[in-house]
Tab-separated table of C-alpha atoms in Angstrom:
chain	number	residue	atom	x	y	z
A	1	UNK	CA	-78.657	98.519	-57.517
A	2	UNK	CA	-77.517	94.880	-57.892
A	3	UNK	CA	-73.666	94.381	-57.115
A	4	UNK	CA	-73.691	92.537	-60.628
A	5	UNK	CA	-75.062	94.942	-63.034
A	6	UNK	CA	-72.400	96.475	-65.349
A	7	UNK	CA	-70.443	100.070	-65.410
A	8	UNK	CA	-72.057	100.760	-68.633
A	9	UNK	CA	-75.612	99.406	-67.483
A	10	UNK	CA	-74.768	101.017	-64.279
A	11	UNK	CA	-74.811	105.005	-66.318
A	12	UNK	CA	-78.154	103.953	-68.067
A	13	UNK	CA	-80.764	106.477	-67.774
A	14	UNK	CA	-83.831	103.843	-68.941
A	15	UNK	CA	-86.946	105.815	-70.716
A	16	UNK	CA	-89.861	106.268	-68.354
A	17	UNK	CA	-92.957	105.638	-69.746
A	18	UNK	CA	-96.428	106.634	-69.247
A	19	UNK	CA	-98.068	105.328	-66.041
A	20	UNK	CA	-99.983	101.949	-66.338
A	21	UNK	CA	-102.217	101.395	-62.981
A	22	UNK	CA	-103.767	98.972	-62.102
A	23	UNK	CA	-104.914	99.732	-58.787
A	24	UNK	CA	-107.926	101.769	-59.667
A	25	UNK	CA	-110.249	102.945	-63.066
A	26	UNK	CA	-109.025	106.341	-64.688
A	27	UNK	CA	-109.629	108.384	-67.220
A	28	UNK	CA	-106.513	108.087	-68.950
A	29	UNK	CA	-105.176	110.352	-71.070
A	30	UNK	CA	-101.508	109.948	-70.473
A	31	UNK	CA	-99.947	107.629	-73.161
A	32	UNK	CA	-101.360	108.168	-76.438
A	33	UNK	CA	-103.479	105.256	-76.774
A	34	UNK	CA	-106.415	104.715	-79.163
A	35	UNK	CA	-109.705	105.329	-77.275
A	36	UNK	CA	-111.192	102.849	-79.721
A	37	UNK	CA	-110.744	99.102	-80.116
A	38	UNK	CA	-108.858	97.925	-82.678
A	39	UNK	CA	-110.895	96.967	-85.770
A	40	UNK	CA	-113.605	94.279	-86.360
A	41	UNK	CA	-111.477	92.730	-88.864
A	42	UNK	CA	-108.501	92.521	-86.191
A	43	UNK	CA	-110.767	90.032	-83.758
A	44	UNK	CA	-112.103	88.668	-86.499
A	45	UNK	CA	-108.764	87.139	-87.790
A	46	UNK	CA	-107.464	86.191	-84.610
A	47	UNK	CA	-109.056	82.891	-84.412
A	48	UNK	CA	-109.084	79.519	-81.996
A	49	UNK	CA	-106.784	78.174	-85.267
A	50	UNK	CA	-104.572	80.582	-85.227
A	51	UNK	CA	-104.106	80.562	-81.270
A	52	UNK	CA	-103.517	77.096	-81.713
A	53	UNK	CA	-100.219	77.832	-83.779
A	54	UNK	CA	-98.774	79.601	-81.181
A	55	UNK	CA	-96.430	76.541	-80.658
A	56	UNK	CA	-94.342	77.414	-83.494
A	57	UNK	CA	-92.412	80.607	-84.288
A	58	UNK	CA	-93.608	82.986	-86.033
A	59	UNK	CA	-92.410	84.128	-89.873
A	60	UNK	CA	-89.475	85.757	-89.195
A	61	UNK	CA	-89.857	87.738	-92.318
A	62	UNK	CA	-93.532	88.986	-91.389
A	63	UNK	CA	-94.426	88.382	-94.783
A	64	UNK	CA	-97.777	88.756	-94.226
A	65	UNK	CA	-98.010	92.087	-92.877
A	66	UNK	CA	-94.821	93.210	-94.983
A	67	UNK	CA	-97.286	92.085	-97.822
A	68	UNK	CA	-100.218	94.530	-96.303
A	69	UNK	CA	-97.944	97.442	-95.642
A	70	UNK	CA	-96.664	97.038	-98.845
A	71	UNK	CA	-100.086	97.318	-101.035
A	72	UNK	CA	-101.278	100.109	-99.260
A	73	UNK	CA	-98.386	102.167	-99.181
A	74	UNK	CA	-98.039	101.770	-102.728
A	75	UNK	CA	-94.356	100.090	-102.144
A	76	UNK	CA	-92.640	96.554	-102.348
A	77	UNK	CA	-92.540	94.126	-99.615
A	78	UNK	CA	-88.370	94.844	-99.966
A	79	UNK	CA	-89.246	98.332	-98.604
A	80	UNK	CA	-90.627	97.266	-95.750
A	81	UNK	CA	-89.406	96.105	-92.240
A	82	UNK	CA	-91.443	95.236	-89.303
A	83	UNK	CA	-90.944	95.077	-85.599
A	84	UNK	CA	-91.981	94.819	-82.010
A	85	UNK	CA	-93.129	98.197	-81.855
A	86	UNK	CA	-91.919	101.385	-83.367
A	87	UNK	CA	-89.462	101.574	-80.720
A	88	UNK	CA	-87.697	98.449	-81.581
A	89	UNK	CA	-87.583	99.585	-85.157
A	90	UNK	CA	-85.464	102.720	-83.548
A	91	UNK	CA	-83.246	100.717	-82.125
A	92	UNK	CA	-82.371	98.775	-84.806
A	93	UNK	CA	-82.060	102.222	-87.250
A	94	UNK	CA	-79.652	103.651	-84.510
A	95	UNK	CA	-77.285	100.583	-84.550
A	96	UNK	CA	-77.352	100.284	-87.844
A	97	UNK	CA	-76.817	103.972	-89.368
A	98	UNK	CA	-75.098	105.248	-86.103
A	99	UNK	CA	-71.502	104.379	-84.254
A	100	UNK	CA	-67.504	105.471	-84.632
A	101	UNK	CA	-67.480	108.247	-86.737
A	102	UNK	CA	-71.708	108.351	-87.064
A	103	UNK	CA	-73.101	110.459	-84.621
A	104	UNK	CA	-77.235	110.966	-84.159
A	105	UNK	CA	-78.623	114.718	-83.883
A	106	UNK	CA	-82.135	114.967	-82.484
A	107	UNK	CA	-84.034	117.544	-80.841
A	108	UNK	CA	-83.801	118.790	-77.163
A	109	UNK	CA	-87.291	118.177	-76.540
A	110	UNK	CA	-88.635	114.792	-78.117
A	111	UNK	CA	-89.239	111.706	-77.830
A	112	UNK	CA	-87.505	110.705	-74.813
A	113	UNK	CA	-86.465	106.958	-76.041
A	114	UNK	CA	-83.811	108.435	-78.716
A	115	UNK	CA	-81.843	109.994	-75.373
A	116	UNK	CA	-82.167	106.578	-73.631
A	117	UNK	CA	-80.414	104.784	-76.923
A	118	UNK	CA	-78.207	106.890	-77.544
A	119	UNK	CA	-76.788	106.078	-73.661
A	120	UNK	CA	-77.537	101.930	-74.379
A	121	UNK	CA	-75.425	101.908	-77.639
A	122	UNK	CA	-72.778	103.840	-76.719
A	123	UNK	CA	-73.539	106.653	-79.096
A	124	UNK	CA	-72.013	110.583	-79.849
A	125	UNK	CA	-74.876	112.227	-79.794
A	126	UNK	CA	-76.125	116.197	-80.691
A	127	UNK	CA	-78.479	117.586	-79.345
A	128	UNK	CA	-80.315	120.563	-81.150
A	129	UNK	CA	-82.656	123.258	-79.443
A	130	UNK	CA	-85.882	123.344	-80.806
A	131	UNK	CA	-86.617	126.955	-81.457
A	132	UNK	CA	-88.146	129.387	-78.579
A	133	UNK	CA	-91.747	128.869	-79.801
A	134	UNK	CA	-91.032	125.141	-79.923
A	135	UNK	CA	-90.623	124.627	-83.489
A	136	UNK	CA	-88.247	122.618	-85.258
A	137	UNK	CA	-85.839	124.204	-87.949
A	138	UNK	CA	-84.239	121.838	-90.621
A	139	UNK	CA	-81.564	124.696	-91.148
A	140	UNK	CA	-80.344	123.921	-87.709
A	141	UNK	CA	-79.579	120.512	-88.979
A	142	UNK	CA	-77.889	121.282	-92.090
A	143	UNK	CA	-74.322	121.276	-91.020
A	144	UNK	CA	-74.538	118.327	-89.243
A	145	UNK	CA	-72.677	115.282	-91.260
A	146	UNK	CA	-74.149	111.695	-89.244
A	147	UNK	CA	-77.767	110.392	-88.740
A	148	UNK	CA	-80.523	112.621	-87.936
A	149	UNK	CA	-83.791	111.742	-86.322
A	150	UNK	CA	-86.907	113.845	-86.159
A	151	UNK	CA	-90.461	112.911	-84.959
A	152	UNK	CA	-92.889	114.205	-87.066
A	153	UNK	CA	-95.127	115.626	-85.113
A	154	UNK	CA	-93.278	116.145	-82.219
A	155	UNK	CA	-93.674	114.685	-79.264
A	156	UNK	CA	-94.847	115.896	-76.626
A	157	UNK	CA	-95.160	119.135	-78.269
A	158	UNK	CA	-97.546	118.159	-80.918
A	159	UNK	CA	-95.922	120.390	-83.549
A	160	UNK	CA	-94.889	119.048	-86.905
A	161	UNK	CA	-92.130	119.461	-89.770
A	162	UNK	CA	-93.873	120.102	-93.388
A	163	UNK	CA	-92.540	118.117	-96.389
A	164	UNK	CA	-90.733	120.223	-98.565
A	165	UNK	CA	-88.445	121.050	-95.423
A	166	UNK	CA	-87.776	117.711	-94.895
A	167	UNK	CA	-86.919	117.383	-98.194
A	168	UNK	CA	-84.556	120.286	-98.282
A	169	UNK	CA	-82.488	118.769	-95.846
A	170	UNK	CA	-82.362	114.964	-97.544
A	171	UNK	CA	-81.082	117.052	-100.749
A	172	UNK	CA	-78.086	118.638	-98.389
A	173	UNK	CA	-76.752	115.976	-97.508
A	174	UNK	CA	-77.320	112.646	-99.739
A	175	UNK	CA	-74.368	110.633	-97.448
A	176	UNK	CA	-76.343	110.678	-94.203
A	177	UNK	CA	-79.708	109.093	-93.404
A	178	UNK	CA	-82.446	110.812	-92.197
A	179	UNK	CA	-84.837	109.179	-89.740
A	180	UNK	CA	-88.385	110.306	-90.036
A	181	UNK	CA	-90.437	108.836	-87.116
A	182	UNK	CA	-93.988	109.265	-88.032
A	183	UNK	CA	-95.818	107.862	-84.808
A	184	UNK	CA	-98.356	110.643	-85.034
A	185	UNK	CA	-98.575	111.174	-88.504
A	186	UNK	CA	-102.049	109.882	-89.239
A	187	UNK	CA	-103.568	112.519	-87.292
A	188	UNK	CA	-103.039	115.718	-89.761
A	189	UNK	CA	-99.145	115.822	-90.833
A	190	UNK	CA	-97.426	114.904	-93.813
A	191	UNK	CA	-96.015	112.182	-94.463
A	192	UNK	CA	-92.753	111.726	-96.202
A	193	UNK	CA	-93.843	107.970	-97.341
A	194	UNK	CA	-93.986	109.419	-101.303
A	195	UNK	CA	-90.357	110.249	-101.155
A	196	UNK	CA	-89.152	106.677	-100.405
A	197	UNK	CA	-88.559	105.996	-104.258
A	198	UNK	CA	-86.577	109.395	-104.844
A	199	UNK	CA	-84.250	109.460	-101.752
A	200	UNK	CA	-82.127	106.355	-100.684
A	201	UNK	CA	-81.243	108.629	-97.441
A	202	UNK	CA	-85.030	108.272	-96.462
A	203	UNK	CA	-85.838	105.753	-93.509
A	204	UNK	CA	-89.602	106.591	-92.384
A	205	UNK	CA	-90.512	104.600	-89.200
A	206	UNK	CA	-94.238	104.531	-88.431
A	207	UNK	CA	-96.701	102.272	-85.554
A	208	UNK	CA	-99.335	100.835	-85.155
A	209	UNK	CA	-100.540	101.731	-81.657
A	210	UNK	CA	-102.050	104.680	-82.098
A	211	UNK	CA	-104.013	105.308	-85.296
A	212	UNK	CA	-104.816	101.312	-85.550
A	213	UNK	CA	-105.234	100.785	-81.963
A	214	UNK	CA	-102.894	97.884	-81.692
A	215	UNK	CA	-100.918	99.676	-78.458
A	216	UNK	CA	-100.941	96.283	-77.172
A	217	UNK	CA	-99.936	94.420	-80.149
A	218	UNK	CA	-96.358	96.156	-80.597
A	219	UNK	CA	-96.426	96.402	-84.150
A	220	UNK	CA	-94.330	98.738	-85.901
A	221	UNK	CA	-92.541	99.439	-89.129
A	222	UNK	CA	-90.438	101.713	-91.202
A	223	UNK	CA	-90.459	102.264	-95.245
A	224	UNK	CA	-87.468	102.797	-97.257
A	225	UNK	CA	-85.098	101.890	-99.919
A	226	UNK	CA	-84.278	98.196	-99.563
A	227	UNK	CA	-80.467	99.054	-99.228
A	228	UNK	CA	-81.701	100.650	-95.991
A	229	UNK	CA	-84.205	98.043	-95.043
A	230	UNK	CA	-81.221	95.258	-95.390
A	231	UNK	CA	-79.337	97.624	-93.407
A	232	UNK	CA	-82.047	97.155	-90.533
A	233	UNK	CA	-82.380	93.591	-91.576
A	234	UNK	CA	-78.678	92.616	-90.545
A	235	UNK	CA	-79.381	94.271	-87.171
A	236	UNK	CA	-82.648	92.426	-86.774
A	237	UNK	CA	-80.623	89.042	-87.347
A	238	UNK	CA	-77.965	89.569	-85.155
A	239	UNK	CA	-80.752	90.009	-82.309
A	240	UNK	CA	-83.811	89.273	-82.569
A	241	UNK	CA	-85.366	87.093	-85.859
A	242	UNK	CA	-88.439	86.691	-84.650
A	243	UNK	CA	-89.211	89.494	-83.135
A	244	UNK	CA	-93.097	89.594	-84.090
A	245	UNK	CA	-95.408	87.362	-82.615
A	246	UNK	CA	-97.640	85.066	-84.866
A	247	UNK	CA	-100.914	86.805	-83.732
A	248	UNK	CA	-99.327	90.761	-83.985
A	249	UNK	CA	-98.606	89.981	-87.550
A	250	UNK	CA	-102.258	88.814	-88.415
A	251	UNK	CA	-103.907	91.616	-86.444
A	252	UNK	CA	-101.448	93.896	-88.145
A	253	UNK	CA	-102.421	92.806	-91.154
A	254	UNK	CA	-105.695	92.938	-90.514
A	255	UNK	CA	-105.660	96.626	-88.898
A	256	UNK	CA	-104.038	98.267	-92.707
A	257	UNK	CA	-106.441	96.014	-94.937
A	258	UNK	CA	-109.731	98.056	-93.038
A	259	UNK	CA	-108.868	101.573	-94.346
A	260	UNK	CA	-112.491	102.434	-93.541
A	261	UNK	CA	-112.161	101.585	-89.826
A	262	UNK	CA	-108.719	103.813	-89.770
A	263	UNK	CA	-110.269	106.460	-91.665
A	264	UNK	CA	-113.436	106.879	-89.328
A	265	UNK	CA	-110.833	106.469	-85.797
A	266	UNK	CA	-108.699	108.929	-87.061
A	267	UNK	CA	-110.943	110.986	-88.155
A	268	UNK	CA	-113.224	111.542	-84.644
A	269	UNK	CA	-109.804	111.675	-83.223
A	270	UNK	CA	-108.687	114.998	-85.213
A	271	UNK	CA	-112.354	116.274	-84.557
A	272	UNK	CA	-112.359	115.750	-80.932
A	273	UNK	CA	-108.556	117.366	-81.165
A	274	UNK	CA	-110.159	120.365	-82.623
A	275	UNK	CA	-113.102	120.526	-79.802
A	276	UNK	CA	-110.901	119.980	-76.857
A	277	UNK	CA	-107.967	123.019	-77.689
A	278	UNK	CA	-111.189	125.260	-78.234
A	279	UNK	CA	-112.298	124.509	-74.824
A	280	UNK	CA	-109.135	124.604	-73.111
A	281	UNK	CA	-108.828	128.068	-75.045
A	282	UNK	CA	-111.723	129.187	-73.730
A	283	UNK	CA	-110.777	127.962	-70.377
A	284	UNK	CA	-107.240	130.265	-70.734
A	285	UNK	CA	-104.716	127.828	-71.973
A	286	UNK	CA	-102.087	128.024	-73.622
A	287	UNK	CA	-102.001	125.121	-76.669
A	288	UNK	CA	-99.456	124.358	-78.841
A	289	UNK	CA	-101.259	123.898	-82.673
A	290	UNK	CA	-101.239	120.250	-82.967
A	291	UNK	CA	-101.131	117.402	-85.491
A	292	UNK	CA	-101.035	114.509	-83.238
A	293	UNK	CA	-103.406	112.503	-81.099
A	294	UNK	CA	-102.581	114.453	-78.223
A	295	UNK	CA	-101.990	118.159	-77.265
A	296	UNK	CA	-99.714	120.251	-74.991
A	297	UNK	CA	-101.464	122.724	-73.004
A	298	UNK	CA	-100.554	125.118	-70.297
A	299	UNK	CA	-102.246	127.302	-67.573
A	300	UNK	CA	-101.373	130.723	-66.326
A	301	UNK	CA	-103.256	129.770	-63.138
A	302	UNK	CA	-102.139	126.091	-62.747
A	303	UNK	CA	-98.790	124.877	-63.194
A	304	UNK	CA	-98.104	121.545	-64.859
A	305	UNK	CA	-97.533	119.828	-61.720
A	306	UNK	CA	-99.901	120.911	-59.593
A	307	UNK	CA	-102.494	120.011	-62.460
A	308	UNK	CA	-101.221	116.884	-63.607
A	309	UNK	CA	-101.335	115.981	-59.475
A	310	UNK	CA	-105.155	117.426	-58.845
A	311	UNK	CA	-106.283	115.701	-62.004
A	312	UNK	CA	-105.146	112.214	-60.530
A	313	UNK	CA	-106.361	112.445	-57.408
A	314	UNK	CA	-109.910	113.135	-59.179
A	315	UNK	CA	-109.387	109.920	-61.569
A	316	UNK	CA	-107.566	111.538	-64.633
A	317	UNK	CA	-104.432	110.817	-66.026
A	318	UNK	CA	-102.069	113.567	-68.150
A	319	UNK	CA	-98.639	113.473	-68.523
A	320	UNK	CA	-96.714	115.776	-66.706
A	321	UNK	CA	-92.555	116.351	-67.745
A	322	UNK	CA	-90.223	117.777	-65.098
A	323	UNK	CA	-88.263	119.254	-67.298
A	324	UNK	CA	-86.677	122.222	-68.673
A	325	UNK	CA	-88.795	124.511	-70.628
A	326	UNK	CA	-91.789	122.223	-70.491
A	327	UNK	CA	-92.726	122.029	-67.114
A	328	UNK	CA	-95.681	124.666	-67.170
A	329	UNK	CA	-97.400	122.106	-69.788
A	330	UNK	CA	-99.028	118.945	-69.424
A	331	UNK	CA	-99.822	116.726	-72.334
A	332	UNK	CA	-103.178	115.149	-72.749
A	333	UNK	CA	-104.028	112.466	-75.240
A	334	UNK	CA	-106.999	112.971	-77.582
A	335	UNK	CA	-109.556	110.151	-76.360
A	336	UNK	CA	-113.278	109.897	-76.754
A	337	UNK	CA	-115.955	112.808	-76.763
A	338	UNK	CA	-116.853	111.548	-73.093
A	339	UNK	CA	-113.237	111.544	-71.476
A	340	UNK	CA	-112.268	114.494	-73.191
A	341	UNK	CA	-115.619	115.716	-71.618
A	342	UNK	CA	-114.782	114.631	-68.716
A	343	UNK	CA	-111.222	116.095	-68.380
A	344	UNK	CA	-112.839	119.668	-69.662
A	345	UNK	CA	-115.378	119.690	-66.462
A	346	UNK	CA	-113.144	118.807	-64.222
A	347	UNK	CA	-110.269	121.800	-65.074
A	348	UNK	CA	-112.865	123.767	-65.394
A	349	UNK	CA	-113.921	122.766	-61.576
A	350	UNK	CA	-110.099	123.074	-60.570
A	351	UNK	CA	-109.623	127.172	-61.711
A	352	UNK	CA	-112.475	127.821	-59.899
A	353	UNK	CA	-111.159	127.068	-56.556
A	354	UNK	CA	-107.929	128.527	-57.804
């Protein structure tokens, strides 16, 4: 650890993410990427004249893509903020709506980055048990007065929260936001975009990289009341203006105008979903009903480790949490007909020499 870095940097805990390697070809199925390319339209738009712009900044309102999220959410660009991923989004929602006298409740198991802000920014934090079967429970929320934050679906469990309860507990409370982070939503779970005009305590944050296959674009957004979005906006400023690059914002824009391409991806994504917990049923997991682009599955005959580290060494990536209550399970992204294939043969080759 360098002799420079800070006491407070010093107590970070950073978010790990998914492995990345480079070192040899895998099947992966470990960070909830698109199997598919992102859509015609995308490479289309990013052209030799727009490359050639990319010595100047780029709009540091995103008005373009604000303009595309906009007409197909059925919302004004004034609802709408964008950002270098999903994750910076976050960031910018927990500064803004969180500090002295704001605490953030979110679920004990989640998405890992809301743990890792809460430590950067200094925040009081709650943290809420999901219940024993792994479902979340607005009414364990209720009482709580700051900022909440729920992912819905889940992650890594999969599971997700159904409208009406969300609504019930925007109703208890109208002097605290609620954070909806819809980074799986596309995939079968309801979204809580139709509420934006009837709660100003509504902030839904959604991405790009996984239903519009734009992982390595970093575009992300959230949708709410423009007292909220300012809100974000005055964070935003104070850090980071242009914090989308001039080609993200045309392939963003790109990605929501070609809702046939989305429609079809995330469509043979939900159908290979459906084929893969049916053979991993058959094969005597354990699967957690799912409305994401990935699904968390356990073995009576494997444990998560030990699976997660066989299925590497044979060229296929999972994701695999040491942690509390989770460690039996792995969690495997929903990727092509082959991979999932693939994966299925070779667990299938793994209990037998169990």
């Amino acid at each position: 650890m360098s002799k420079f870095l800070s006491k407070e940097a010093g107590r970070l805990a950073p978010y790990t993410p998914g492995e990345q390697p480079q070192d040899q070809q895998y099947v992966k199925l470990n960070t909830n990427e698109s199997p598919f390319p992102p859509s015609p339209k995308v490479v289309k738009a990013i052209s030799r004249a727009e490359l050639l712009k990319l010595n100047l900044y780029s709009d540091p309102t995103c008005g373009q893509l604000a303009e595309a999220i906009a007409k197909r959410y059925e919302l004004q660009p004034e609802n709408i903020i964008t950002g270098n991923g999903s994750d910076e989004i976050l960031a910018f929602a927990f500064r803004a709506f969180c500090g002295e006298g704001k605490p953030l409740a979110y679920a004990d198991i989640t998405y890992g980055f809301y743990k890792s802000q809460v430590a950067l920014f200094g925040l009081d934090a709650k943290i809420i048990p999901l219940r024993e079967d792994f479902t979340l429970n607005v009414d364990d929320y209720m009482d709580f007065p700051g900022t909440i934050v729920i992912a819905n679906p889940n992650a890594p469990t999969g599971m997700a929260v159904s409208r009406a309860d969300i609504q019930r507990l925007l109703e208890s409370n109208p002097d605290r936001v609620v954070i909806v982070d819809e980074a799986y939503v596309d995939f079968g779970a309801e979204s809580c975009v139709p509420m934006i005009y009837r709660y100003d305590n509504l902030l839904v944050v959604q991405t790009m990289s996984k239903s519009r296959s734009l992982a390595g674009g970093r575009v992300g957004f959230a949708l709410g009341r423009p007292e909220l979005i300012s809100a974000l906006n005055r964070v935003k400023y104070s850090f980071n203006p242009y914090n989308v690059n001039r080609l993200s914002i045309i392939a963003g824009a790109a990605a929501v105008e070609d809702e046939a391409y989305f429609q079809t991806c995330a469509g043979a994504i939900r159908n290979n979903r459906a084929w893969t917990v049916r053979e991993l049923e058959e094969l005597g997991f354990s699967v957690l009903p799912s409305q994401a682009n990935f699904v968390f599955a356990k073995s009576d005959k494997l444990p998560g480790g030990e699976l997660y580290r066989k299925l590497k060494e044979n060229g296929i990536l999972v994701r695999w949490f040491d942690a509390d209550r989770i460690r039996d399970y792995v969690r495997i992204t929903i990727g092509s007909l082959e991979q999932m294939t693939a994966l299925v043969d070779e667990i299938a080759r793994l209990l037998e020499e169990v």
